Coordinates of C-alpha atoms in Angstrom, one line a residue:
M1 CA -5.6 -36.6 -13.9
R2 CA -6.5 -32.7 -14.6
F3 CA -4.1 -31.9 -11.6
I4 CA -1.3 -33.9 -13.1
T5 CA -1.7 -32.4 -16.4
L6 CA -1.7 -28.9 -14.9
T7 CA 1.3 -29.8 -12.8
P8 CA 4.0 -28.3 -15.2
I9 CA 2.3 -25.2 -15.7
L10 CA 1.8 -24.6 -12.1
L11 CA 5.3 -25.4 -11.6
F12 CA 6.6 -23.2 -14.0
M13 CA 4.5 -20.3 -12.9
T14 CA 5.6 -20.8 -9.2
L15 CA 9.2 -20.9 -10.6
L16 CA 8.9 -17.4 -12.4
V17 CA 7.2 -15.9 -9.2
A18 CA 9.8 -17.2 -6.9
T19 CA 12.7 -16.2 -8.7
D20 CA 11.7 -12.4 -8.7
P21 CA 14.1 -10.1 -6.9
A22 CA 12.8 -8.1 -3.7
G23 CA 10.2 -5.4 -5.0
A24 CA 10.2 -1.6 -4.1
L25 CA 7.9 -0.8 -0.9
D26 CA 6.0 2.1 -0.5
P27 CA 7.7 4.9 1.3
E28 CA 5.0 4.8 4.2
E29 CA 6.1 1.0 4.3
V30 CA 9.7 1.7 4.2
A31 CA 9.3 4.2 7.3
E32 CA 7.1 1.6 9.2
M33 CA 9.6 -1.3 8.7
L34 CA 12.6 0.6 9.8
D35 CA 11.1 2.7 12.6
P36 CA 11.7 0.1 15.3
S37 CA 15.1 -0.5 14.3
V38 CA 16.4 2.9 14.7
V39 CA 17.4 4.5 17.8
R40 CA 18.4 7.6 19.5
I41 CA 22.2 8.0 21.2
F42 CA 22.7 10.0 23.9
A43 CA 26.4 11.2 25.0
V44 CA 25.9 13.1 28.6
G45 CA 28.5 15.4 30.2
S46 CA 28.4 17.3 33.6
N47 CA 26.1 20.0 32.1
Q48 CA 26.0 19.3 28.4
M49 CA 24.3 16.7 26.2
E50 CA 24.7 15.4 22.6
S51 CA 22.6 13.1 20.5
G52 CA 22.7 11.0 17.4
T53 CA 21.3 8.2 15.8
G54 CA 21.9 4.6 15.5
F55 CA 20.4 1.5 14.0
V56 CA 20.1 -2.3 15.3
I57 CA 22.4 -4.8 13.7
N58 CA 21.4 -8.1 15.4
R59 CA 19.3 -9.4 18.2
E60 CA 22.4 -9.5 20.4
G61 CA 21.9 -5.7 20.9
Y62 CA 24.8 -4.5 18.4
V63 CA 24.1 -1.0 17.2
A64 CA 26.0 1.0 14.4
T65 CA 26.6 4.6 14.5
N66 CA 29.1 7.3 13.8
F67 CA 32.5 7.7 15.7
H68 CA 31.6 11.4 16.2
V69 CA 28.5 10.3 17.9
I70 CA 30.5 8.7 20.4
Q71 CA 33.2 10.8 20.3
R72 CA 32.5 12.7 24.0
H73 CA 32.0 9.8 25.5
E74 CA 35.7 8.4 24.7
E75 CA 37.6 11.6 24.8
S76 CA 35.9 13.2 27.8
G77 CA 34.4 10.1 29.6
W78 CA 30.8 11.2 28.8
R79 CA 27.8 9.1 29.8
L80 CA 26.5 6.8 26.8
F81 CA 23.0 5.4 26.6
I82 CA 20.0 4.7 24.2
A83 CA 16.7 6.0 24.7
D84 CA 14.5 2.8 24.3
G85 CA 11.0 3.8 24.1
G86 CA 11.2 7.3 26.0
L87 CA 13.5 9.9 27.3
D88 CA 12.7 9.1 31.0
P89 CA 15.6 7.4 33.1
E90 CA 13.7 4.4 33.2
H91 CA 13.9 3.9 29.5
R92 CA 17.7 4.7 29.4
R93 CA 19.9 1.6 28.5
N94 CA 23.5 2.1 28.9
A95 CA 25.6 1.5 25.8
T96 CA 29.0 0.0 25.8
V97 CA 31.5 0.6 23.0
V98 CA 32.6 -2.5 21.1
E99 CA 34.9 -0.8 18.5
M100 CA 35.4 2.4 16.8
F101 CA 36.8 3.7 13.5
R102 CA 37.8 7.3 13.4
G103 CA 39.0 7.3 10.1
E104 CA 35.7 5.7 8.7
D105 CA 33.8 7.6 11.2
L106 CA 32.0 4.5 12.4
A107 CA 31.4 2.9 15.7
I108 CA 29.8 -0.4 17.0
L109 CA 27.8 -0.3 20.3
Q110 CA 26.2 -3.2 22.4
V111 CA 23.3 -2.5 24.3
S112 CA 22.2 -5.0 27.0
G113 CA 18.5 -5.8 27.0
L114 CA 17.7 -4.1 23.7
N115 CA 14.6 -5.9 22.2
R116 CA 14.3 -4.2 18.6
P117 CA 14.3 -5.8 15.4
P118 CA 17.6 -5.8 13.2
V119 CA 18.0 -4.0 9.9
E120 CA 18.5 -5.8 6.7
F121 CA 21.7 -5.0 4.6
A122 CA 21.3 -4.5 0.7
E123 CA 23.1 -6.6 -1.7
D124 CA 27.0 -6.3 -1.1
A125 CA 27.9 -4.6 -4.4
D126 CA 29.9 -1.5 -4.9
D127 CA 27.9 -0.2 -7.8
Q128 CA 24.7 -0.2 -5.8
P129 CA 22.7 2.1 -5.2
A130 CA 22.8 3.3 -8.7
K131 CA 22.8 7.0 -9.4
G132 CA 19.2 8.3 -9.6
R133 CA 17.7 5.6 -7.5
S134 CA 15.4 6.6 -4.4
V135 CA 16.7 6.3 -1.1
F136 CA 15.6 7.3 2.6
A137 CA 17.3 8.9 5.5
I138 CA 16.0 7.9 8.9
G139 CA 17.1 9.5 12.3
F140 CA 16.6 12.0 15.1
P141 CA 17.5 15.6 14.3
G142 CA 17.9 17.6 17.5
A143 CA 16.2 20.6 15.7
G144 CA 13.0 18.7 16.2
D145 CA 13.3 18.9 20.0
R146 CA 12.4 22.6 19.4
L147 CA 8.8 21.9 19.8
G148 CA 8.8 18.8 22.1
P149 CA 11.3 16.1 22.9
V150 CA 11.6 13.7 19.8
T151 CA 11.1 10.1 20.7
E152 CA 10.1 8.9 16.8
A153 CA 12.7 8.8 14.3
S154 CA 12.3 11.4 11.1
F155 CA 11.9 10.1 7.5
T156 CA 13.3 12.0 4.6
P157 CA 13.2 11.0 0.9
G158 CA 16.0 11.6 -1.7
T159 CA 17.9 10.2 -4.7
V160 CA 21.4 9.1 -4.9
S161 CA 23.7 11.8 -6.5
R162 CA 26.8 9.8 -7.1
L163 CA 29.2 7.1 -5.7
F164 CA 32.9 8.0 -5.2
P165 CA 35.8 7.1 -3.3
G166 CA 37.1 9.8 -0.8
S167 CA 38.0 10.5 2.7
W168 CA 36.0 12.2 5.7
F169 CA 39.3 14.3 6.3
N170 CA 42.7 14.8 5.2
E171 CA 45.1 11.8 5.5
G172 CA 41.9 9.7 6.5
P173 CA 41.3 6.2 5.0
A174 CA 39.9 6.4 1.2
I175 CA 36.3 4.8 1.6
R176 CA 33.2 4.5 -0.5
I177 CA 31.0 7.4 -0.1
I178 CA 27.4 8.2 -1.6
Q179 CA 26.3 11.6 -2.0
H180 CA 22.4 12.0 -1.9
T181 CA 19.7 14.5 -1.6
A182 CA 17.7 13.0 1.4
P183 CA 18.0 15.9 4.0
T184 CA 19.9 15.3 7.2
N185 CA 20.5 17.3 10.0
P186 CA 22.7 17.5 13.5
G187 CA 21.5 14.6 15.2
N188 CA 20.8 12.3 11.9
S189 CA 24.1 11.2 12.1
G190 CA 24.9 7.4 12.6
G191 CA 21.4 6.9 11.2
P192 CA 20.8 4.5 8.1
L193 CA 20.3 5.3 4.5
V194 CA 18.0 2.9 2.8
N195 CA 16.8 1.8 -0.5
A196 CA 13.3 1.7 -1.9
C197 CA 13.3 -2.0 -0.4
G198 CA 14.1 -0.7 3.0
Q199 CA 17.5 -2.3 3.0
V200 CA 20.6 -0.4 4.5
V201 CA 22.7 1.2 1.9
G202 CA 24.8 3.6 3.9
V203 CA 25.3 5.4 7.3
N204 CA 24.8 9.0 7.1
S205 CA 27.6 11.2 8.3
Q206 CA 28.1 14.5 6.9
R207 CA 26.3 17.6 5.3
E208 CA 27.7 20.3 3.2
T209 CA 27.6 23.6 5.2
R210 CA 29.6 26.8 4.6
T211 CA 30.9 29.1 7.7
I212 CA 31.3 32.8 7.6
S213 CA 32.8 35.1 10.2
G214 CA 30.1 37.0 12.3
P215 CA 30.5 39.9 14.9
G216 CA 33.7 39.9 16.3
G217 CA 35.1 37.2 14.2
I218 CA 32.8 34.7 15.6
P219 CA 32.3 31.6 13.2
L220 CA 28.6 31.2 12.2
V221 CA 27.5 28.1 10.4
T222 CA 25.3 28.9 7.4
D223 CA 23.3 26.8 5.1
P224 CA 23.3 28.2 1.6
I225 CA 24.2 24.6 0.0
Q226 CA 21.0 22.6 -0.3
G227 CA 20.7 19.0 -1.4
V228 CA 24.4 17.8 -0.8
F229 CA 24.8 14.9 2.0
F230 CA 27.0 12.1 2.6
S231 CA 27.0 8.7 3.6
S232 CA 29.5 6.0 4.1
H233 CA 29.0 3.0 1.9
F234 CA 27.3 0.2 3.8
S235 CA 30.1 -2.2 2.3
V236 CA 32.6 -0.1 4.5
L237 CA 30.4 -1.2 7.8
L238 CA 30.0 -4.9 6.5
Q239 CA 33.8 -4.8 6.3
K240 CA 34.3 -4.1 10.0
L241 CA 31.4 -6.6 11.3
R242 CA 32.9 -9.4 9.4
A243 CA 36.4 -8.5 11.0
L244 CA 34.6 -8.3 14.7
D245 CA 33.0 -11.7 13.9
I246 CA 29.5 -9.8 14.5
S247 CA 26.6 -11.2 12.8
F248 CA 24.1 -9.0 10.6
T249 CA 21.3 -9.9 8.1
G250 CA 22.4 -9.7 4.5
A251 CA 19.8 -9.3 1.4
K252 CA 18.0 -12.4 0.5
K253 CA 16.9 -10.7 -2.7
P254 CA 18.5 -7.9 -4.7
C255 CA 16.4 -4.8 -4.8
R256 CA 15.0 -4.0 -8.0
V257 CA 12.4 -1.1 -8.6
V258 CA 9.8 -2.2 -11.2
A259 CA 7.1 0.4 -12.3
P260 CA 3.6 -0.2 -11.0
A261 CA 1.4 -2.1 -13.3
A262 CA -1.2 -0.4 -15.2
S263 CA -4.8 -1.2 -14.3
T264 CA -5.1 -3.2 -17.8
N265 CA -2.8 -6.1 -16.1
L266 CA -5.5 -6.6 -13.6
Y267 CA -6.4 -10.0 -15.3
I268 CA -2.8 -11.0 -15.4
F269 CA -2.6 -10.3 -11.5
I270 CA -5.5 -12.5 -10.7
A271 CA -4.3 -15.3 -13.0
T272 CA -0.6 -15.1 -11.4
A273 CA -2.1 -15.3 -7.9
F274 CA -4.5 -18.0 -8.6
L275 CA -2.0 -20.3 -10.4
A276 CA 0.5 -19.5 -7.6
V277 CA -2.1 -20.2 -4.8
A278 CA -3.0 -23.6 -6.7
S279 CA 0.5 -24.4 -7.0
V280 CA 1.2 -24.1 -3.4
I281 CA -1.9 -25.7 -2.2
Y282 CA -1.1 -28.8 -4.6
S283 CA 2.5 -29.2 -3.2
L284 CA 1.0 -28.9 0.3
V285 CA -1.7 -31.7 -0.4
F286 CA 0.1 -34.0 -2.3
R287 CA 3.5 -33.7 -1.1
P288 CA 3.1 -33.1 2.7
R289 CA 6.2 -32.2 4.5
R290 CA 7.4 -30.2 7.9
V291 CA 7.1 -26.8 7.1
T292 CA 7.0 -23.6 9.3
Q293 CA 4.1 -21.1 9.5
L294 CA 3.6 -18.5 6.8
V295 CA 1.1 -15.8 6.6
V296 CA -0.3 -14.5 3.3
H297 CA -2.2 -11.0 3.5
C298 CA -4.7 -10.7 0.4
G299 CA -5.7 -7.3 0.3
A300 CA -8.5 -5.7 -1.8
V301 CA -6.3 -4.8 -4.5
A302 CA -5.3 -7.6 -7.1
G303 CA -2.1 -6.3 -7.1
D304 CA -1.5 -6.2 -3.6
C305 CA -2.7 -9.7 -3.4
A306 CA -0.6 -11.1 -6.4
K307 CA 2.6 -9.5 -4.2
A308 CA 1.5 -11.1 -1.2
V309 CA 1.3 -14.7 -2.9
E310 CA 4.4 -13.9 -4.7
R311 CA 6.4 -13.3 -1.4
A312 CA 4.7 -16.6 0.0
V313 CA 5.8 -18.6 -2.7
R314 CA 9.6 -17.3 -2.6
D315 CA 9.5 -18.0 1.2
L316 CA 8.4 -21.4 0.5
R317 CA 10.8 -22.1 -2.0
A318 CA 13.7 -20.6 0.3
G319 CA 12.8 -23.1 3.0
K320 CA 10.8 -20.5 5.0
G321 CA 7.6 -21.8 4.1
G322 CA 4.7 -23.2 6.0
N323 CA 1.1 -23.8 6.4
L324 CA -0.6 -21.1 4.1
R325 CA -3.0 -18.8 5.9
L326 CA -5.0 -16.8 3.9
V327 CA -6.1 -13.9 6.3
H328 CA -9.0 -11.6 5.4
G329 CA -10.3 -9.8 8.6
D330 CA -9.7 -12.6 10.9
A331 CA -6.8 -15.2 11.1
Q332 CA -7.5 -18.6 10.2
R333 CA -5.2 -21.6 9.3
V334 CA -5.9 -24.0 6.2
G335 CA -3.4 -26.4 5.0
V336 CA -2.6 -29.8 6.1
A337 CA 0.5 -29.7 8.2
R338 CA 0.5 -28.6 11.9
P339 CA 3.4 -27.0 13.8
S340 CA 5.6 -29.1 16.1
V341 CA 4.6 -29.3 19.6
P342 CA 4.2 -27.6 22.2
I343 CA 1.5 -25.4 20.6
W344 CA 0.4 -22.0 21.8
V345 CA -3.1 -21.0 20.8
L346 CA -4.2 -17.3 20.9
S347 CA -8.1 -17.4 20.4
G348 CA -10.8 -14.8 20.7
F349 CA -12.3 -11.8 18.7
D350 CA -11.7 -9.0 16.8
S351 CA -13.2 -5.5 17.4
H352 CA -16.0 -6.5 14.7
G353 CA -16.7 -9.7 16.8
R354 CA -15.0 -11.8 14.0
P355 CA -13.1 -15.1 15.5
V356 CA -9.3 -15.1 15.7
R357 CA -7.2 -18.2 16.3
L358 CA -3.4 -18.4 16.1
E359 CA -1.4 -21.2 16.7
L360 CA 2.2 -20.9 17.2
S361 CA 5.1 -23.5 18.2
E362 CA 7.9 -22.5 20.0
D363 CA 10.1 -24.5 17.6
E364 CA 9.1 -21.6 15.0
L365 CA 9.8 -19.0 17.4
R366 CA 13.0 -20.1 18.2
H367 CA 14.0 -20.4 14.6
A368 CA 12.6 -17.1 13.5
N369 CA 13.8 -15.0 16.7
G370 CA 10.4 -14.1 17.1
L371 CA 7.3 -13.4 15.1
V372 CA 5.7 -10.0 14.5
I373 CA 2.1 -9.5 14.7
G374 CA 0.8 -6.6 12.8
R375 CA -1.5 -5.0 9.9
K376 CA 1.2 -4.8 7.2
R377 CA 2.7 -7.8 5.5
S378 CA 6.0 -5.8 4.9
R379 CA 7.1 -6.1 8.5
S380 CA 4.7 -8.9 10.1
E381 CA 4.8 -12.8 10.1
I382 CA 1.3 -12.9 11.5
V383 CA -1.2 -10.5 9.7
L384 CA -4.4 -8.9 11.6
T385 CA -6.3 -6.9 9.6
D386 CA -8.2 -5.2 12.6
S387 CA -8.2 -1.3 12.2
S388 CA -7.1 -1.3 15.9
I389 CA -3.9 -3.3 15.1
S390 CA -0.6 -1.5 14.2
R391 CA 1.3 -2.0 11.2
S392 CA 4.0 -3.9 13.4
H393 CA 2.0 -3.9 16.5
A394 CA 3.9 -6.6 19.0
L395 CA 6.8 -9.2 18.6
I396 CA 6.2 -12.7 20.2
V397 CA 9.5 -14.3 21.6
T398 CA 10.6 -17.3 23.5
I399 CA 11.6 -16.9 27.1
D400 CA 13.0 -19.5 29.5
D401 CA 10.6 -22.2 29.0
G402 CA 7.7 -20.5 27.4
I403 CA 6.9 -17.4 25.4
G404 CA 6.6 -13.5 25.8
I405 CA 5.5 -10.5 24.0
I406 CA 7.0 -7.1 23.4
D407 CA 5.1 -4.2 22.2
L408 CA 6.6 -2.6 19.0
K409 CA 5.4 1.2 19.7
S410 CA 1.8 0.2 18.8
A411 CA -0.9 3.0 18.7
G412 CA -3.4 0.8 20.3
G413 CA -1.1 -0.8 22.8
T414 CA -0.5 -4.3 24.1
E415 CA -2.0 -5.5 27.5
V416 CA -1.3 -9.0 29.5
D417 CA -3.6 -9.6 32.0
G418 CA -4.9 -6.1 32.0
K419 CA -1.4 -4.6 32.4
R420 CA -0.2 -2.2 29.7
L421 CA 3.1 -3.0 28.2
D422 CA 5.8 -0.2 27.9
P423 CA 7.0 0.1 24.1
H424 CA 10.2 -1.9 23.4
G425 CA 10.5 -2.9 27.0
K426 CA 11.1 -6.4 28.6
P427 CA 8.9 -9.5 27.2
A428 CA 5.9 -10.0 29.3
R429 CA 5.4 -13.6 29.8
L430 CA 2.5 -15.3 28.4
R431 CA 1.0 -18.0 30.5
D432 CA -1.6 -20.7 29.9
G433 CA -4.9 -18.8 31.1
S434 CA -3.2 -15.4 30.1
R435 CA -5.4 -12.7 28.6
L436 CA -3.9 -10.8 25.6
K437 CA -5.3 -7.6 24.2
L438 CA -3.7 -6.0 21.0
G439 CA -5.6 -2.7 20.4
D440 CA -9.1 -4.0 20.4
V441 CA -8.5 -7.5 19.5
E442 CA -8.9 -9.9 22.9
L443 CA -7.2 -13.0 22.8
N444 CA -7.0 -16.0 25.5
V445 CA -3.9 -17.8 25.7
S446 CA -3.8 -21.7 26.0
R447 CA -1.0 -24.2 25.7
S448 CA -1.8 -27.6 24.6

């Protein structure tokens, strides 16, 4: 009877949590989330080479960039490829131009065999991102090669200065343009401009420079103008994608920046987390239904725990919920429902000798286009808090009649049956009896 009495309160608290908009992430989390989705593009001529940036639109290998990044390819026949996990020839993937838009300075490429997670676009609104909001530019500035080849994207913060209608050149089409202060340099072109939630709001295109005459009238580019950078508004790209019938991931929630809670709100966080967990467990126990798997990572800070639970409840209400798993050091399943068969079980021990057991269904993997294993909840569906696990460590996907795994450029590496995987390479098949090593976490693979 006590559960019945509390039901309206629990459901009310769940509703409040579930209707919250997407919350802003720490800059570190934004960088970690976007890094696997941003790629470096090369155009190679007989004796010259130019580079730019692009970002993955969907799981079919579509990549967005600037027209001027691929202009040499179109006009002079230069070879076009993506550096996927390294700059060596074996890591080069040929890129095909699907469509280009000279006036909007946009191009859509397709890269066969590119296994990268796609970006998420922001809420489609002409007045977003608002002036003064934080944004981040991500890309591969060519100047970074001076001290060694750049294989990891650079990340720079800034704010939105203004949104305005304009064109990239005289008589060019009028589009919405974002002026911002997140520094970009040659090589950043075509990379994403993202908001505080990690959602794409623009495509970096230009920066303000000034040219002066040097000795003998040679034009010299100087950089006296600081903090003036330009991106095309993401709605321009979305319009092209819709016209081409190319799929993309839109925002499930609008991005809203909320000031961090003061320490005096500690008990509110704890109470909210407790009520949310109680309501979810109540619904699972007394209203069992087939749901998919969900991971909730509760950190040591009450605010982190509350946010994790809030996200779990929102996903449950959105139809993406599942067996609630509270992960603290190791991975254990609680709840009542089991995934649909066939089930793959990954069991073993972490670096501290604590038991780890993960249960996955092929239906789940197909529905979600893969599940990310990592240490950070912002980019991982399966959270392992072992210190040897990277924030986004590996991606488990379906291949043929089984499953495979892709290393996501993890620091500790991924091994299958003693063979270390190349970052962002082809999926390595996991078989019944395979030995999987994620950092220092050793797991045995079995199929029931």
